[in-house]
Tab-separated table of C-alpha atoms and ligand atoms in Angstrom:
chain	number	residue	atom	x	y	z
A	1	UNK	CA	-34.556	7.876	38.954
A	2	UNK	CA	-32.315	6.294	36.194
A	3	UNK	CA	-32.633	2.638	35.556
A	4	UNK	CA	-29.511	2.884	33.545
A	5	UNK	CA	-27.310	3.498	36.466
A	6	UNK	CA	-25.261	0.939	36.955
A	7	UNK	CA	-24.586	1.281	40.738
A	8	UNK	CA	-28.591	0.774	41.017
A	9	UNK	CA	-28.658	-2.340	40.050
A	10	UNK	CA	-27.731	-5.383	42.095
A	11	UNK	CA	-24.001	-7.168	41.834
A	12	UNK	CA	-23.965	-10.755	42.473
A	13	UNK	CA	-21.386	-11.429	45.064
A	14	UNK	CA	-18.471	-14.118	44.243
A	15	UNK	CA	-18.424	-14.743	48.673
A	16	UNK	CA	-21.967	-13.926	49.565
A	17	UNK	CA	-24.658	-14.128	47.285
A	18	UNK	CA	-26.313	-10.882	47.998
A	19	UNK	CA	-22.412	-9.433	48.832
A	20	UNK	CA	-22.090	-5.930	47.189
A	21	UNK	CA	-18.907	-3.888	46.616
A	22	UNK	CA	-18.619	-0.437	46.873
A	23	UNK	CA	-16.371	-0.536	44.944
A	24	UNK	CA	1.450	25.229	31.450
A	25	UNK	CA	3.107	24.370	28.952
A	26	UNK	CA	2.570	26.180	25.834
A	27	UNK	CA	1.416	24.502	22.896
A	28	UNK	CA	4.188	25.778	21.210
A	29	UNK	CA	6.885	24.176	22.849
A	30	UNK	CA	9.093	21.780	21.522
A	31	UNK	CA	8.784	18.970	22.785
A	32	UNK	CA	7.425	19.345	25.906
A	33	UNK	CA	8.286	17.282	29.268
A	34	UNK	CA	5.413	15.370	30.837
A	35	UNK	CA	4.842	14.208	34.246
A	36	UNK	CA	5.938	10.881	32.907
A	37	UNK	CA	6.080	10.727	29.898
A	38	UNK	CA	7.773	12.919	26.773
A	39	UNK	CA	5.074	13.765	24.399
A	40	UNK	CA	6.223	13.956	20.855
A	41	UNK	CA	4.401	16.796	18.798
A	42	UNK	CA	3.818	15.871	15.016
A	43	UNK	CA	3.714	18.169	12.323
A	44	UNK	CA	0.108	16.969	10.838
A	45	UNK	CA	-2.780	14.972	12.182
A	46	UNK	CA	-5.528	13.389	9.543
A	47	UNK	CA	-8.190	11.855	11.321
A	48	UNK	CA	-10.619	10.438	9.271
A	49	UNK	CA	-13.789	9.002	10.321
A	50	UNK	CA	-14.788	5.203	9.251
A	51	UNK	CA	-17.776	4.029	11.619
A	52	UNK	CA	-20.486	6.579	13.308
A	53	UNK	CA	-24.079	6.928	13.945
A	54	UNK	CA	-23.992	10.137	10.944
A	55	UNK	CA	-23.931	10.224	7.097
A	56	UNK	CA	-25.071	12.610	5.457
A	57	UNK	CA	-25.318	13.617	1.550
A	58	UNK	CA	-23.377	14.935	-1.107
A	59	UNK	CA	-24.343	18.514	-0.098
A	60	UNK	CA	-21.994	19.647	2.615
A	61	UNK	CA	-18.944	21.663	1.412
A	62	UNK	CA	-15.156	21.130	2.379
A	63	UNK	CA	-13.934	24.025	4.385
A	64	UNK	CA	-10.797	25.131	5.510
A	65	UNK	CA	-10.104	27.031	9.060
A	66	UNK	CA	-7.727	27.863	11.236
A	67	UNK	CA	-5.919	24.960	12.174
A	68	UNK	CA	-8.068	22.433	10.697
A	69	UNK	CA	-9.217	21.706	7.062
A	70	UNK	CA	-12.447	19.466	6.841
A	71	UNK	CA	-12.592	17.130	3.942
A	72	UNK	CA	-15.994	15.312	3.485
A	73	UNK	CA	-15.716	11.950	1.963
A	74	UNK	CA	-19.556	10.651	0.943
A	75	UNK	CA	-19.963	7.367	-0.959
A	76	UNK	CA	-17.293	5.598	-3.882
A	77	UNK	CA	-14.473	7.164	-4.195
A	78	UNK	CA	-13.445	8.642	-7.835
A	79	UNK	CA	-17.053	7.755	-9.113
A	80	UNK	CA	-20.475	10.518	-9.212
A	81	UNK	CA	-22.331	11.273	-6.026
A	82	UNK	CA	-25.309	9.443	-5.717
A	83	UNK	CA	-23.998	6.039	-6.985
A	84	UNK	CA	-25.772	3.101	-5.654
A	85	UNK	CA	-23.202	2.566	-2.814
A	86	UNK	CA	-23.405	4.305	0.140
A	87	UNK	CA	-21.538	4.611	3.112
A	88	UNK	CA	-23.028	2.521	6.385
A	89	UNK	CA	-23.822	4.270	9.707
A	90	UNK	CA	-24.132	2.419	12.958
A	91	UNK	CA	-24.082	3.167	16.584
A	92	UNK	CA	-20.291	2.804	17.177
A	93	UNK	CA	-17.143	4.478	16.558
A	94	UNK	CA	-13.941	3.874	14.397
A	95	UNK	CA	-11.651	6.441	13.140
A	96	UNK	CA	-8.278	5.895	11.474
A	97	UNK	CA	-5.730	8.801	12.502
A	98	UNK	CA	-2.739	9.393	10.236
A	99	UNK	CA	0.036	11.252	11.716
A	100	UNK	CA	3.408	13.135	10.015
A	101	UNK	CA	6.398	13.735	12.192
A	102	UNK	CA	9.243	14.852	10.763
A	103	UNK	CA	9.248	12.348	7.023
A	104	UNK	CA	7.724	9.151	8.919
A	105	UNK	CA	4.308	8.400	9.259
A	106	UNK	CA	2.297	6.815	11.363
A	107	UNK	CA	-1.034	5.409	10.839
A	108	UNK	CA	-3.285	4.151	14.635
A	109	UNK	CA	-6.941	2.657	14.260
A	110	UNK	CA	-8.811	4.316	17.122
A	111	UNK	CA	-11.951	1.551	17.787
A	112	UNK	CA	-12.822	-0.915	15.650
A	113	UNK	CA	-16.795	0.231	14.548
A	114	UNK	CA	-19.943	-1.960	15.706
A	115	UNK	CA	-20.221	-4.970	12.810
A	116	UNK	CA	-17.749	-6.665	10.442
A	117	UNK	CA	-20.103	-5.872	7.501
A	118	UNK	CA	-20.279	-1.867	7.834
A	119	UNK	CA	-16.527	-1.310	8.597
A	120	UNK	CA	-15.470	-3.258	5.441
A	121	UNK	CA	-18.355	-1.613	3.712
A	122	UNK	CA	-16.750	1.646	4.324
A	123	UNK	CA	-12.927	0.926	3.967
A	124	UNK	CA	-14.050	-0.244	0.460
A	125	UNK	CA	-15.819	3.056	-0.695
A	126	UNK	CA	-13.407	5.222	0.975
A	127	UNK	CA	-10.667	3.440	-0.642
A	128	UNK	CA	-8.778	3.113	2.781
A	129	UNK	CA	-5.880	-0.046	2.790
A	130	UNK	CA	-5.748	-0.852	6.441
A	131	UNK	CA	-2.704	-3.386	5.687
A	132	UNK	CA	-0.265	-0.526	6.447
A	133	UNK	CA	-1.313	0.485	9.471
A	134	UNK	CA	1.258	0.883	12.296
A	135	UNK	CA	-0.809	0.541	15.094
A	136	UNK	CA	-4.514	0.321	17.238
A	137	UNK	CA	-6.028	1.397	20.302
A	138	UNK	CA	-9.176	0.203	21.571
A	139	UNK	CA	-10.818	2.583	23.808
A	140	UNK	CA	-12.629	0.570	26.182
A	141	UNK	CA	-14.044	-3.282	26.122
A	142	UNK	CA	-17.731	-2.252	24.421
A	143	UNK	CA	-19.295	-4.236	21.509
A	144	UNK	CA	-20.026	-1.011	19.993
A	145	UNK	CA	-16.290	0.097	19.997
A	146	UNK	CA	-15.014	-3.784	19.090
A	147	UNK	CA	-17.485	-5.468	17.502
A	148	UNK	CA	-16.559	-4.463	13.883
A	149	UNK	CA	-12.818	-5.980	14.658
A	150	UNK	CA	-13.251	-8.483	12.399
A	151	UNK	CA	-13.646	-5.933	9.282
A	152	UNK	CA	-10.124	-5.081	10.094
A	153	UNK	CA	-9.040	-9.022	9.794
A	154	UNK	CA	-6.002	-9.438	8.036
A	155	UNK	CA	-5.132	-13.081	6.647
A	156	UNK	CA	-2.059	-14.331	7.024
A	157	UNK	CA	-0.942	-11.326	8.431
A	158	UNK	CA	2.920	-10.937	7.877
A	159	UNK	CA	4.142	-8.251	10.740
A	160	UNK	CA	2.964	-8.027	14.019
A	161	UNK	CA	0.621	-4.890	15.063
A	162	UNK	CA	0.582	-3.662	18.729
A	163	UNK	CA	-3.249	-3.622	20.099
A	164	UNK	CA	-2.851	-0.949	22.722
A	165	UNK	CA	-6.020	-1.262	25.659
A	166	UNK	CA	-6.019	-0.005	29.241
A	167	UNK	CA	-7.108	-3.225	31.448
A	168	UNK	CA	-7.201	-6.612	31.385
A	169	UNK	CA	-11.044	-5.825	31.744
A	170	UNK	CA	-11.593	-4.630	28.089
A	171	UNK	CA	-11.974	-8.328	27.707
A	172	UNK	CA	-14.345	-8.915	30.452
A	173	UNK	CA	-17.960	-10.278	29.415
A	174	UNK	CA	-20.251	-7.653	29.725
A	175	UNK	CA	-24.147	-7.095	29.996
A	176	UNK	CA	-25.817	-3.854	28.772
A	177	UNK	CA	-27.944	-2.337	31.196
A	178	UNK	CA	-31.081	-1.172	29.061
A	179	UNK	CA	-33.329	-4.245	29.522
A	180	UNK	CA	-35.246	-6.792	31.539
A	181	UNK	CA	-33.329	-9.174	31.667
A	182	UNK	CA	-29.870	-7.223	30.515
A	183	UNK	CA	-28.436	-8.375	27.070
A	184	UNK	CA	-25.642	-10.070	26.543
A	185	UNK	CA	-23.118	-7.916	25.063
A	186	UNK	CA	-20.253	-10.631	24.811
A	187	UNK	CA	-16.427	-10.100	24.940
A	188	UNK	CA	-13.687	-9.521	22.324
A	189	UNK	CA	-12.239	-12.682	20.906
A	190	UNK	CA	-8.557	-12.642	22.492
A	191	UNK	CA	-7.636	-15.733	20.042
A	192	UNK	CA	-9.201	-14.298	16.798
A	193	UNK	CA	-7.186	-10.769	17.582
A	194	UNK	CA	-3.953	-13.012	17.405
A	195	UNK	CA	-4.975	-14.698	14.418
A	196	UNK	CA	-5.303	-11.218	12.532
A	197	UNK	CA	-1.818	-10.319	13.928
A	198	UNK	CA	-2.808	-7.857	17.103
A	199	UNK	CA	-0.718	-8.361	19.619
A	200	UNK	CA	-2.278	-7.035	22.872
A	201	UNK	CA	-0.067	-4.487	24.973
A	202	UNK	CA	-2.237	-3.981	28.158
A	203	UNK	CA	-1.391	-0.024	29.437
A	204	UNK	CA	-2.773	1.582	32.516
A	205	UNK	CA	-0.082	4.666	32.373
A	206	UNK	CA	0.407	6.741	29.513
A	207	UNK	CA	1.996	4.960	26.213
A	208	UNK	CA	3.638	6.648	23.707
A	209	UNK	CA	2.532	4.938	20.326
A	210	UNK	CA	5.033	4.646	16.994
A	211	UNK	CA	6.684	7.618	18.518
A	212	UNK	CA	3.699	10.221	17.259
A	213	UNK	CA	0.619	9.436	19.706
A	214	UNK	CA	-0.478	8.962	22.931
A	215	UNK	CA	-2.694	7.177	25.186
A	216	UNK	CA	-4.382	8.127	28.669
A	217	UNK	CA	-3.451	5.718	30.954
A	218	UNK	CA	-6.306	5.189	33.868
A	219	UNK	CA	-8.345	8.450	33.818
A	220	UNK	CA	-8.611	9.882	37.153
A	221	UNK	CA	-12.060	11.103	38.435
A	222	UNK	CA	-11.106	14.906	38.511
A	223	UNK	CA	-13.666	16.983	37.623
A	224	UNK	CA	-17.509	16.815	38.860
A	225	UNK	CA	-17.826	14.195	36.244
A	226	UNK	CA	-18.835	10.237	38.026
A	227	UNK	CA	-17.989	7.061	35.934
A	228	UNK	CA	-21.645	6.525	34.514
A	229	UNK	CA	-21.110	2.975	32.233
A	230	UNK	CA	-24.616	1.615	31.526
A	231	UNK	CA	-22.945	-1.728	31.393
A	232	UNK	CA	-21.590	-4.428	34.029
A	233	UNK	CA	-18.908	-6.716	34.197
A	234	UNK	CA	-17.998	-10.411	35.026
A	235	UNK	CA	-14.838	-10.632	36.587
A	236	UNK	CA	-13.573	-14.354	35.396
A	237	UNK	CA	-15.978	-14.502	32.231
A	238	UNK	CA	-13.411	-13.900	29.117
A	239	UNK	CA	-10.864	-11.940	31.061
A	240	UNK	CA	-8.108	-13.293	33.781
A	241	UNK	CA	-9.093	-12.467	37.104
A	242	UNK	CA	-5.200	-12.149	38.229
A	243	UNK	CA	-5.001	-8.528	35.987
A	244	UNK	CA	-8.065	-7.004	37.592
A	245	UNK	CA	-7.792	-4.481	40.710
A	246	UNK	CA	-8.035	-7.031	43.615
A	247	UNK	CA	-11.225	-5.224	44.482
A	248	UNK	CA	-13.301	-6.803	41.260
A	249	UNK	CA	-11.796	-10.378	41.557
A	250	UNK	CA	-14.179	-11.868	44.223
A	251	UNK	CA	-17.351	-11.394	42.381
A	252	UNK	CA	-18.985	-12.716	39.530
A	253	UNK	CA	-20.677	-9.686	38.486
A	254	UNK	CA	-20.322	-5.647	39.212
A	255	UNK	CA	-20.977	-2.220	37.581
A	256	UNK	CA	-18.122	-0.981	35.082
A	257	UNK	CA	-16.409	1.739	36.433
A	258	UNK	CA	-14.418	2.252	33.551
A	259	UNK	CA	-10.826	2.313	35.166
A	260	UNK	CA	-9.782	0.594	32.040
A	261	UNK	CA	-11.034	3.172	29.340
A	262	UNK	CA	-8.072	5.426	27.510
A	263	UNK	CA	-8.240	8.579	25.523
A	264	UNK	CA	-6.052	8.605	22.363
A	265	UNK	CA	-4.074	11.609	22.051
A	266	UNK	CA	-1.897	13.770	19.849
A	267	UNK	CA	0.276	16.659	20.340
A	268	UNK	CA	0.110	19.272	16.797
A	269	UNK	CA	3.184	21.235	16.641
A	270	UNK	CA	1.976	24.938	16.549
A	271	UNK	CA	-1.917	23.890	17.400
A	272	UNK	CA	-2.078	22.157	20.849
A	273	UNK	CA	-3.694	18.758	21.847
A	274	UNK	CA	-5.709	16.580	19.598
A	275	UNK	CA	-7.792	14.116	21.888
A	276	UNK	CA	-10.176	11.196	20.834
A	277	UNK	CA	-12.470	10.717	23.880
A	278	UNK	CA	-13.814	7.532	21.648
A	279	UNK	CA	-17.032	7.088	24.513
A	280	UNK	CA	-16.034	9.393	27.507
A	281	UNK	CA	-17.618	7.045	30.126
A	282	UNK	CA	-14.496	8.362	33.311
A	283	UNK	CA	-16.654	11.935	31.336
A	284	UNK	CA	-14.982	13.922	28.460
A	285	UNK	CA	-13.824	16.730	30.579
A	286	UNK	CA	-11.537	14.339	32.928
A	287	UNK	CA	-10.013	12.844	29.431
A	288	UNK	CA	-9.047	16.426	28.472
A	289	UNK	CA	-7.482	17.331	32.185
A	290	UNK	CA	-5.722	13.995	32.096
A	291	UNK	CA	-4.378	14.708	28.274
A	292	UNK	CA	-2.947	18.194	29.410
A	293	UNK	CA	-1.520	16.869	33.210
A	294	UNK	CA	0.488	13.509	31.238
A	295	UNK	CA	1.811	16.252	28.252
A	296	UNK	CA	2.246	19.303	30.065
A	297	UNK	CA	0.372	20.690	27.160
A	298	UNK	CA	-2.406	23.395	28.603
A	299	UNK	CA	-3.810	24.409	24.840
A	300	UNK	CA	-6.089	22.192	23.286
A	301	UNK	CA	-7.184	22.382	20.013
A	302	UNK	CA	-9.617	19.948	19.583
A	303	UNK	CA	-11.633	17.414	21.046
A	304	UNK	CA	-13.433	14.606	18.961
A	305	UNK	CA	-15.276	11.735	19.858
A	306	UNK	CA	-18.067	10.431	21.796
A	307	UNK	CA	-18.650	12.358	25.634
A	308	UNK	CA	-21.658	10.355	26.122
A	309	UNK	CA	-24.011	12.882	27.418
A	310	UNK	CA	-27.090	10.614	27.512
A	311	UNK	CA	-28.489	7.996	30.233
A	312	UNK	CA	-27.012	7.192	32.496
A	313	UNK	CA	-25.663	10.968	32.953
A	314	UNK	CA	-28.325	13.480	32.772
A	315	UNK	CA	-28.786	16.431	30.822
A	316	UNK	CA	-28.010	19.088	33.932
A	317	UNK	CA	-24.356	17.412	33.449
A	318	UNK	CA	-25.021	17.454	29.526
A	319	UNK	CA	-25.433	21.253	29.801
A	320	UNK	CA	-22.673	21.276	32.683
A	321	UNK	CA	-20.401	19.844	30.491
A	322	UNK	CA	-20.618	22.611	27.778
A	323	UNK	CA	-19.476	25.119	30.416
A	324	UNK	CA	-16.546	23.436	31.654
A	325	UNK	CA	-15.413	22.889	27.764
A	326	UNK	CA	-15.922	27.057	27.693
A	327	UNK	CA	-13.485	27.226	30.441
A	328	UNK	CA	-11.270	24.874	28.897
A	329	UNK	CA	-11.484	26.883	25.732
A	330	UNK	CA	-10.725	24.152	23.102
A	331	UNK	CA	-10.127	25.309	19.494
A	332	UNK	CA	-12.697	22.666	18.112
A	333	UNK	CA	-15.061	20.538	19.873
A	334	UNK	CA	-16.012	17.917	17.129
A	335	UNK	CA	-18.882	15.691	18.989
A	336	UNK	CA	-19.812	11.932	17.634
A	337	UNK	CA	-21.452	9.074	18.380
A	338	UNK	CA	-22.933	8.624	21.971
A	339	UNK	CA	-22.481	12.183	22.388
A	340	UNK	CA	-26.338	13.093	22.161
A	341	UNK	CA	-28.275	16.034	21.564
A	342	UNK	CA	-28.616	17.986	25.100
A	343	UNK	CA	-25.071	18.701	24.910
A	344	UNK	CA	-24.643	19.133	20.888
A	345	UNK	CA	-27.726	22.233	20.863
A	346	UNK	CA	-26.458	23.604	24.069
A	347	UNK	CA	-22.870	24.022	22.566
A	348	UNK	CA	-24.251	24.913	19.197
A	349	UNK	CA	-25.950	27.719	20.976
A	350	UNK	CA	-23.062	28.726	23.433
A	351	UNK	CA	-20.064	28.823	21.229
A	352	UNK	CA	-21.200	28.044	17.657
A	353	UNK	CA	-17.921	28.762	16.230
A	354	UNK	CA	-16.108	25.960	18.335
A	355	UNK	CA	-18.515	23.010	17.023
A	356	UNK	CA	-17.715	21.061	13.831
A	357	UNK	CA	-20.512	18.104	13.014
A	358	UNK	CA	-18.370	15.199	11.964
A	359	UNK	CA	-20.111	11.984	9.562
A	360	UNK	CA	-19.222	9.335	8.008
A	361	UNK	CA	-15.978	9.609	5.407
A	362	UNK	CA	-15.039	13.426	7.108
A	363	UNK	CA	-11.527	14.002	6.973
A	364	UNK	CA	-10.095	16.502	9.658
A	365	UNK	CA	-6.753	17.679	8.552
A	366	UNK	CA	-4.969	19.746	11.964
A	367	UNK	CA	-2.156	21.549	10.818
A	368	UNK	CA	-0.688	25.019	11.988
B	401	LIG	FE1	-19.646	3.747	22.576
């Protein structure tokens, strides 16, 4: 029995105080017509990759593949390997995705990294200017995934940047589920993401963003994969009670479910989908189904992020999950961050050729 799992653990009732709540088209097609929304395809994705849990040395080698060139970035940029700065891992996830459509580009900061200090850390070596960047979308309301906003900050910003998110409840307080008593994880500082010049566009369906991505909207529960958040929420506690499902506004307390978590997507002319799962709690495989169903896109060509494999899901779905991504039949599978190893040897053994290990600095170039 997992003590990770949320729905094991006791929610404080709001009314009671023991009160619980149960709470085909081809890739090549141009553009193609969603269910509700018209995807745009661009003609190059960059995604480059500023916070993870990985760095590794100055011994891996570019290489170039069908569809996608990786590009390993490892310490100061322009100077020898080996200098005395090196690029800071962390558990969390950031990743800066530069898109070309046409002559316009558009730059989107998936996550914002774990702390301040590491995500400014790495801009600097990496020689990355965030002050031109069109857009962000934070996955879902985790310290791990905001917690390095302020290493974005921008003083005195002079333009406004939209701050795409999928529920009032990324701003919930939260607790992490992995001690006695649970930690504290906090909540995102509304006021300070004003200050830096994010204005906050709250987006259950599918958004298009700067005409060249796309989010998820709500993730439905479609495959055999459950919502398994090792966190809870407090309805009230940093977020407004009125946006929440009416279901979560009567209690002080209750497991995340993860309604409010969004893929970032991208459709590559000639490839297929690009999607960032960021920490796959609604499970990596229903982020992919709910990618192709909103584009009308079948082909993927890659999936990148974190499918968190690990407690509270177990490695039967870890192992599970490989075999649905067979059936899939993605181009790539690039796993990161909460990802974890079950799943990582058992697709490493199954389909070798599909898996590309991603760290700190690693460009992946898609372009047909
Ligand atoms: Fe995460």
């Amino acid at each position: 029995m997992n003590t990770l799992h949320g729905s094991q653990t006791p929610i404080v009732g709001r009314r009671t105080a023991l009160g619980l709540i149960a709470i085909g088209l081809s890739a090549l097609a141009l553009p193609a017509r969603a269910r509700n929304i018209t995807v745009p395809q661009v003609d190059a994705l960059t995604l480059q990759v500023l916070i993870d849990n990985a760095t590794f040395g100055p011994f891996l080698s570019d290489v170039s593949l069908p569809g996608v060139s990786v590009v390993r970035h490892t310490g100061d940029a322009g100077k020898p390997v080996m200098s005395r700065a090196a690029l800071h891992a962390e558990f969390g996830l950031s990743i800066l995705a530069t898109s070309q459509m046409d002559r316009t580009t558009a730059k989107v900061i998936v996550d914002f990294g774990y702390t301040p200090e590491a995500v400014r850390n790495n801009l600097s070596l990496l020689g990355i200017d965030v002050s031109d960047v069109d857009a962000a979308v934070l996955s879902h309301g985790h310290l791990d995934h905001y917690g390095g906003f302020s290493g974005f900050y921008r003083e005195n910003p002079s333009r406004r940047i939209p701050l795409y998110v999928g529920g009032e409840e990324t701003f919930c307080e939260r607790l992490a589920m992995i001690g006695t008593p649970p930690p504290l994880m906090g909540s995102l500082d509304r006021e300070a993401l004003a200050r830096a010049g994010f204005d906050v566009r709250i987006a259950s369906t599918p958004q298009i963003i700067k005409g060249q991505a796309f989010t998820s909207g709500t993730i439905p529960l479609s495959s055999f994969e459950r919502a398994a958040i090792p966190t809870q929420m407090r309805p009230g506690k940093g977020c407004n009670l009125a946006g929440l499902a009416p279901a979560k506004r009567d209690v002080t307390q209750l497991p995340d479910d993860g309604e409010h978590e969004l893929a970032t997507c991208y459709a590559v002319k000639g490839l297929g989908l690009v999607v960032i799962a960021s920490c796959s709690h609604r499970g990596v495989i229903n982020s992919v189904r709910q990618a192709q169903k909103i584009s009308g896109i079948d082909n993927v060509h890659a999936v990148i992020g974190g499918f968190h494999l690990v407690r509270p899901r177990t490695e039967e779905e870890a192992r599970r999950t490989v075999a649905e991504f067979a059936a899939i039949d993605p181009a790539y599978i690039i796993p990161m961050h909460c990802t974890g190893d079950t799943f990582i040897s058992a697709a490493m053994r199954v389909m070798p050729q599909k898996i590309i290990r991603s760290y700190i600095g690693t460009e992946f170039v898609f372009k047909a």
